[in-house]
XYZ file of N, CA and C in Angstrom:
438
model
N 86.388 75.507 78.954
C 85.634 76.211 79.982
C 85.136 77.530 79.384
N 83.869 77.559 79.905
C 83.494 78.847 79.063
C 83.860 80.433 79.463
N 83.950 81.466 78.902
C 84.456 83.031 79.877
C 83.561 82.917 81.271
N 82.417 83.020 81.377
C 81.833 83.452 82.209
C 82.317 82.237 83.176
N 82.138 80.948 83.184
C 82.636 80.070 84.409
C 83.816 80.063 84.966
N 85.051 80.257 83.575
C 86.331 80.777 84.234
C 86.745 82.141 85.310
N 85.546 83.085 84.736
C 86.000 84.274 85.698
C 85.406 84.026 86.833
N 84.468 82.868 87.272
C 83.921 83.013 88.311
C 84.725 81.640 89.144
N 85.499 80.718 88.290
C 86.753 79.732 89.321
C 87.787 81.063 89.811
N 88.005 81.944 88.893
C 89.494 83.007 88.644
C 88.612 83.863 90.326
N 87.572 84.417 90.747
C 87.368 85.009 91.755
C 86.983 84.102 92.833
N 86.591 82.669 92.559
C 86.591 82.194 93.954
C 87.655 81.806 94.728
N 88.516 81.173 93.245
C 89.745 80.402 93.884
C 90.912 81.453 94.346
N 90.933 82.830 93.768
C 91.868 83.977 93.903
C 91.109 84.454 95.789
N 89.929 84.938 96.156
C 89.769 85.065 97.212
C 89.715 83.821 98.063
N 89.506 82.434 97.608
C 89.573 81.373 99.141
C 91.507 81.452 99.013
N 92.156 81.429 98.474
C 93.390 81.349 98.877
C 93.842 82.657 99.382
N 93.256 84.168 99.326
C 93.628 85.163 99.641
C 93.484 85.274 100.906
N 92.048 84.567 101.556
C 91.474 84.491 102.921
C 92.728 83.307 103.504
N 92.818 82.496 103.346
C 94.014 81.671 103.701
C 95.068 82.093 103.901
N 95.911 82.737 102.939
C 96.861 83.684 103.104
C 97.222 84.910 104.378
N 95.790 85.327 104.088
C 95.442 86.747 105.557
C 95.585 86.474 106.274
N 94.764 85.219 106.422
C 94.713 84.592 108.308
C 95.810 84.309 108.459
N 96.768 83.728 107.994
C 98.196 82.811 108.227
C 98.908 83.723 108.777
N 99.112 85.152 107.852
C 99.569 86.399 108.039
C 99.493 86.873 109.274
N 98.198 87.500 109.412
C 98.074 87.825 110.882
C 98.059 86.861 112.049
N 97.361 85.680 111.950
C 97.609 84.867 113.078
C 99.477 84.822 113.157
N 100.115 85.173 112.706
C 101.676 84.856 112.588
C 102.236 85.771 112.959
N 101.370 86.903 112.544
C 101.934 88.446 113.288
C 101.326 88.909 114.480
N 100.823 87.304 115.422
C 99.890 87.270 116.945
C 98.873 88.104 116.904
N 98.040 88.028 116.160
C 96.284 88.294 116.050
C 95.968 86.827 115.799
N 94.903 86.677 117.336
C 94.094 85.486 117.585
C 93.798 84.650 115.935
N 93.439 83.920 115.917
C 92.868 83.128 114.836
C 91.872 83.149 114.100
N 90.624 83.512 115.615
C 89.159 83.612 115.120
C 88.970 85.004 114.495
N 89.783 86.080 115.115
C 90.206 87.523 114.500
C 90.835 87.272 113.432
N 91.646 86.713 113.060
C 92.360 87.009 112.117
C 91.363 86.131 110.665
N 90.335 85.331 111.129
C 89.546 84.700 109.945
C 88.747 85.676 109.651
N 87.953 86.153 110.478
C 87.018 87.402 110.144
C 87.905 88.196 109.520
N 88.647 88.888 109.436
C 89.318 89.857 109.226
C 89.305 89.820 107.638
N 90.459 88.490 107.337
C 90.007 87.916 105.914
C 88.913 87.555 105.242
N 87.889 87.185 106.122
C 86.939 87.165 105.330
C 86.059 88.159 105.322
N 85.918 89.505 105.968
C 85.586 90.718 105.741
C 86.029 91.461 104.916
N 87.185 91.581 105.171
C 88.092 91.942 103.748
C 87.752 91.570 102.637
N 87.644 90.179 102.232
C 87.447 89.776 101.221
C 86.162 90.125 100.500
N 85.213 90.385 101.612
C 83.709 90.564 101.185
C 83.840 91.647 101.125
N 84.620 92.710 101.552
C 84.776 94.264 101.397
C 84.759 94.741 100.014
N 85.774 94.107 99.836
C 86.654 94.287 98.688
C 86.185 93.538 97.373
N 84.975 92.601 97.533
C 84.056 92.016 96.194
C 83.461 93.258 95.878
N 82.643 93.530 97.294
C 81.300 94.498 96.901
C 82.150 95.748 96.394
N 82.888 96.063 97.407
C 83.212 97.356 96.568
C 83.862 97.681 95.072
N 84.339 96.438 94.635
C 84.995 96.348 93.368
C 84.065 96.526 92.322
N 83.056 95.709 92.931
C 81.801 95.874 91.993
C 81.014 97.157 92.084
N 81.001 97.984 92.887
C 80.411 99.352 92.922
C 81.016 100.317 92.805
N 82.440 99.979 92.789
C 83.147 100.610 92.140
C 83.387 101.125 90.622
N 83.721 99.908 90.297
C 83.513 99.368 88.808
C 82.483 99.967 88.046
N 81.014 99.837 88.302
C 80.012 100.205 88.083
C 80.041 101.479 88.331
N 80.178 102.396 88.918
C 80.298 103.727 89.252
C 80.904 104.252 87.933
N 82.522 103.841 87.976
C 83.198 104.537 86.790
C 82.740 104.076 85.971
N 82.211 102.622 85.268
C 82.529 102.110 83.934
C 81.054 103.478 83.707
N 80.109 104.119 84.323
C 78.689 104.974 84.139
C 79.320 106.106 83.859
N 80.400 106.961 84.887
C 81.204 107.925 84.289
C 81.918 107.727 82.825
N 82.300 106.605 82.580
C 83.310 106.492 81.721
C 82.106 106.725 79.993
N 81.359 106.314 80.251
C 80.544 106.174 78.978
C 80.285 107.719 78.960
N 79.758 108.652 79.748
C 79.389 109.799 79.656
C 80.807 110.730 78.914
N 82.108 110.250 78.765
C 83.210 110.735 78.447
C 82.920 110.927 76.857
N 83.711 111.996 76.404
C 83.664 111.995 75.063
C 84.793 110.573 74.423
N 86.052 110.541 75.587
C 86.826 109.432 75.064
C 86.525 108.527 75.687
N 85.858 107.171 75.449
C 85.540 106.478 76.369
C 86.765 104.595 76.168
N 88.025 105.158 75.622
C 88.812 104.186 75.693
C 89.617 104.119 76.832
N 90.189 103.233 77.260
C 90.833 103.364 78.754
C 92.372 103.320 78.004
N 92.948 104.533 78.531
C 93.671 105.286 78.628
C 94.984 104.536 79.676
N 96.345 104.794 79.808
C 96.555 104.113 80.860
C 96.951 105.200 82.213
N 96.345 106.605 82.082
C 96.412 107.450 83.436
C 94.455 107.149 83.935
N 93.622 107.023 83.297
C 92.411 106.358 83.075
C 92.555 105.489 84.396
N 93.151 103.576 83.389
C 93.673 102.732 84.636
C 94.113 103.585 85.828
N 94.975 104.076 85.857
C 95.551 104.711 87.360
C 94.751 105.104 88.171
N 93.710 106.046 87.479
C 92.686 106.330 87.977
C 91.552 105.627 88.664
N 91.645 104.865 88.430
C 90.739 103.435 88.603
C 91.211 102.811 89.456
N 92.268 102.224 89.143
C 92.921 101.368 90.140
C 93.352 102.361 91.493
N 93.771 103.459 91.737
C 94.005 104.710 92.789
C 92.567 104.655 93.523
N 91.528 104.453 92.831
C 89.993 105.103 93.436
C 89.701 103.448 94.466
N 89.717 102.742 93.397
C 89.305 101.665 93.859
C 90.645 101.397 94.915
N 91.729 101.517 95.013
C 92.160 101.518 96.412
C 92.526 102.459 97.305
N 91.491 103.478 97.289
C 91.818 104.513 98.176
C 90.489 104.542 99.020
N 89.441 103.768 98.148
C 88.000 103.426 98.695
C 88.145 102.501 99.843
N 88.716 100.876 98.923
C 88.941 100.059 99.857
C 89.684 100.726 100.863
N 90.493 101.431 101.040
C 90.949 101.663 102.379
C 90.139 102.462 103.513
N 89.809 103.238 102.601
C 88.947 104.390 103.944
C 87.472 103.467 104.686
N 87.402 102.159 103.831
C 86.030 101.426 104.388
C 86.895 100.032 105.010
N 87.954 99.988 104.787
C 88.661 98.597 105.689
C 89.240 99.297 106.644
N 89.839 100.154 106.842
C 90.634 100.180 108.204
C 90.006 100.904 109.423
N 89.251 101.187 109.524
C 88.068 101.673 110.680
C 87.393 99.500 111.233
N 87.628 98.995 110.105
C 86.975 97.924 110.006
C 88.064 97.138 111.014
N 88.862 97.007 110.460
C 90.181 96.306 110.865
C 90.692 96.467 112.456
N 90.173 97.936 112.311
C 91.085 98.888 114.137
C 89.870 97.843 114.955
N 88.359 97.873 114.304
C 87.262 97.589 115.440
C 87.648 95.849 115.890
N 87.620 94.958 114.880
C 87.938 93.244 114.990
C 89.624 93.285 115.780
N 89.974 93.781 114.925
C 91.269 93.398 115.328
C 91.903 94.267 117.282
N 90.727 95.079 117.990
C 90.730 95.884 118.471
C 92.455 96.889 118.547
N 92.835 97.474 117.588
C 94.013 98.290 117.224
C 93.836 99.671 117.523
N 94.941 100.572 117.141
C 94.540 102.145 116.741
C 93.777 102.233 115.139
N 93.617 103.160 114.757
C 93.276 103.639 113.300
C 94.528 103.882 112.107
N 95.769 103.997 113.371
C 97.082 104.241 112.677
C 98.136 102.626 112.710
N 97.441 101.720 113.709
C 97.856 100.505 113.362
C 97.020 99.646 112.127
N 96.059 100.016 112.393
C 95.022 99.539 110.947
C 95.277 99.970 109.647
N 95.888 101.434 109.856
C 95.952 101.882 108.353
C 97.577 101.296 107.981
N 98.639 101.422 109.158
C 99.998 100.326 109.134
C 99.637 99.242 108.054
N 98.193 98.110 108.723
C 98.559 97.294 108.503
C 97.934 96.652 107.179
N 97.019 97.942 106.677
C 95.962 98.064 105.266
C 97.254 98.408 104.333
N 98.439 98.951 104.520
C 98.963 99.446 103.385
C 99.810 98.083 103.069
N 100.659 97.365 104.442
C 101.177 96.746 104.187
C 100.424 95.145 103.245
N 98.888 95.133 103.584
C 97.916 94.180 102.987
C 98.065 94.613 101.237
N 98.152 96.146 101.150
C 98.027 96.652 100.066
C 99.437 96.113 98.930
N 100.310 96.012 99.930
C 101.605 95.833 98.942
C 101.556 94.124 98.687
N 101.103 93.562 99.885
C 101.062 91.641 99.358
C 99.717 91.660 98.409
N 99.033 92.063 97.977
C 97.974 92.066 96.723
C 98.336 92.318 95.829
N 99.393 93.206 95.824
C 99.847 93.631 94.390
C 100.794 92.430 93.789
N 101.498 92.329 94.878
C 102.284 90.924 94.268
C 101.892 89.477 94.175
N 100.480 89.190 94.764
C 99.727 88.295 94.961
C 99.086 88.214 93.530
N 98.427 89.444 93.296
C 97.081 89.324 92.199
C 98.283 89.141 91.285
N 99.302 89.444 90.809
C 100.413 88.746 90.270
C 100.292 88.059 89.630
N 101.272 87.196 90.740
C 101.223 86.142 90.731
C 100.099 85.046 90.354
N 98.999 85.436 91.231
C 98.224 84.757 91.305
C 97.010 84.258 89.455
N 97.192 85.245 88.949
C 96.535 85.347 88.452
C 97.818 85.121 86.568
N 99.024 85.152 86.985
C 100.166 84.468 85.849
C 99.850 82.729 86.155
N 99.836 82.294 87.395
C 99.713 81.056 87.263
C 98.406 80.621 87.144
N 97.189 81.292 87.421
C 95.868 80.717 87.031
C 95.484 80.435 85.524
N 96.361 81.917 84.760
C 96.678 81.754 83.177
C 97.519 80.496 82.414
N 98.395 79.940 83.711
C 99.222 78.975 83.168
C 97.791 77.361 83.397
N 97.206 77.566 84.399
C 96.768 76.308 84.566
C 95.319 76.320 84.023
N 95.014 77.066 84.206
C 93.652 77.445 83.416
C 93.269 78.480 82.152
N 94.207 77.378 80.745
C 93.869 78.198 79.959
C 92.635 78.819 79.550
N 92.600 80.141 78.499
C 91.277 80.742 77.963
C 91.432 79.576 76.643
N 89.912 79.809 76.154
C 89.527 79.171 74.908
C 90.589 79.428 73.921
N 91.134 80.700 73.547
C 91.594 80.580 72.882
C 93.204 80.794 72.734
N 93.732 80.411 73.942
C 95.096 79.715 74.621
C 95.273 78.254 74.358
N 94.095 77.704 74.005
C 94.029 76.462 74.605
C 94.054 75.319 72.615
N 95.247 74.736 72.271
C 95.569 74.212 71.284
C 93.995 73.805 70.267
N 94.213 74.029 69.145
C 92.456 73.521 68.595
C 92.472 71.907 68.855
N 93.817 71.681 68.342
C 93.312 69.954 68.701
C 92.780 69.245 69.949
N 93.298 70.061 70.877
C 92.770 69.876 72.905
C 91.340 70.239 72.674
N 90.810 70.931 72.079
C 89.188 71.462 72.053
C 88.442 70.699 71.133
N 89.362 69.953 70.314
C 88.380 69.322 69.309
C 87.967 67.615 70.151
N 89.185 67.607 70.784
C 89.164 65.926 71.397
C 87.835 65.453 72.161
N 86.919 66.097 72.634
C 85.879 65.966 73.132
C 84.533 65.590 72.009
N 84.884 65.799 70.615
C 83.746 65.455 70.218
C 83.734 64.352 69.472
């Protein structure tokens, strides 16, 4: 499989099971169903676009740096922005669908925040196990096709 097709199974299949996950979540923690699909799938679309304008934002700062290697207070930095963004644009989001407070939304954004961390994990040790990269993947398994 080539990089570019793998990263794009690695983000569909990581968000349709994330949206699956959400809904289960909240429909379980008694938010309606049809609420609790939107929810996930707003989220999910939240959290593409903004990753990507995110991303793009810093990787434009980052070149203007005299050091432009990523650092690992750099990462922190990154990963802190990009979820301090997603939050201030999901949970206004969350209070309105889910009709909540702003302080049950942000409750329930942090607690979303801690199952991602152990999700993207996970999720993404076993996508490595089942979907090796090219060059994970034995030469003789790559040669058998021709």
């Amino acid at each position: 499989m080539s990089p570019v097709l793998r990263r794009i199974v690695y983000v569909f299949s990581y968000e349709l099971f994330a949206i699956l996950l959400t809904s289960t979540a909240l429909i379980l923690m008694g938010f309606g169903g049809g609420n609790s699909g939107i929810v996930a799938i707003t989220s999910s679309a939240v959290a593409l676009i903004w990753n990507y304008a995110w991303t793009s934002a810093f990787e434009a700062w980052e070149k203007r740096q005299e050091e432009q290697s990523r650092s690992v207070s750099r990462r922190v930095v990154h990963a802190v922005g990009f979820e301090a963004g997603l939050l201030l644009i999901l949970v206004p989001i969350l209070a309105w669908i889910l009709s909540v407070t702003l302080l049950d939304a942000l409750i329930l954004e942090a607690g979303l925040l801690v199952f991602f961390l152990f999700y993207t994990f996970a999720f993404s040790w076993l996508f490595d196990r089942f979907v090796p990269t090219a060059r994970s993947t034995p030469a003789k398994a790559q040669n058998s096709t021709r």
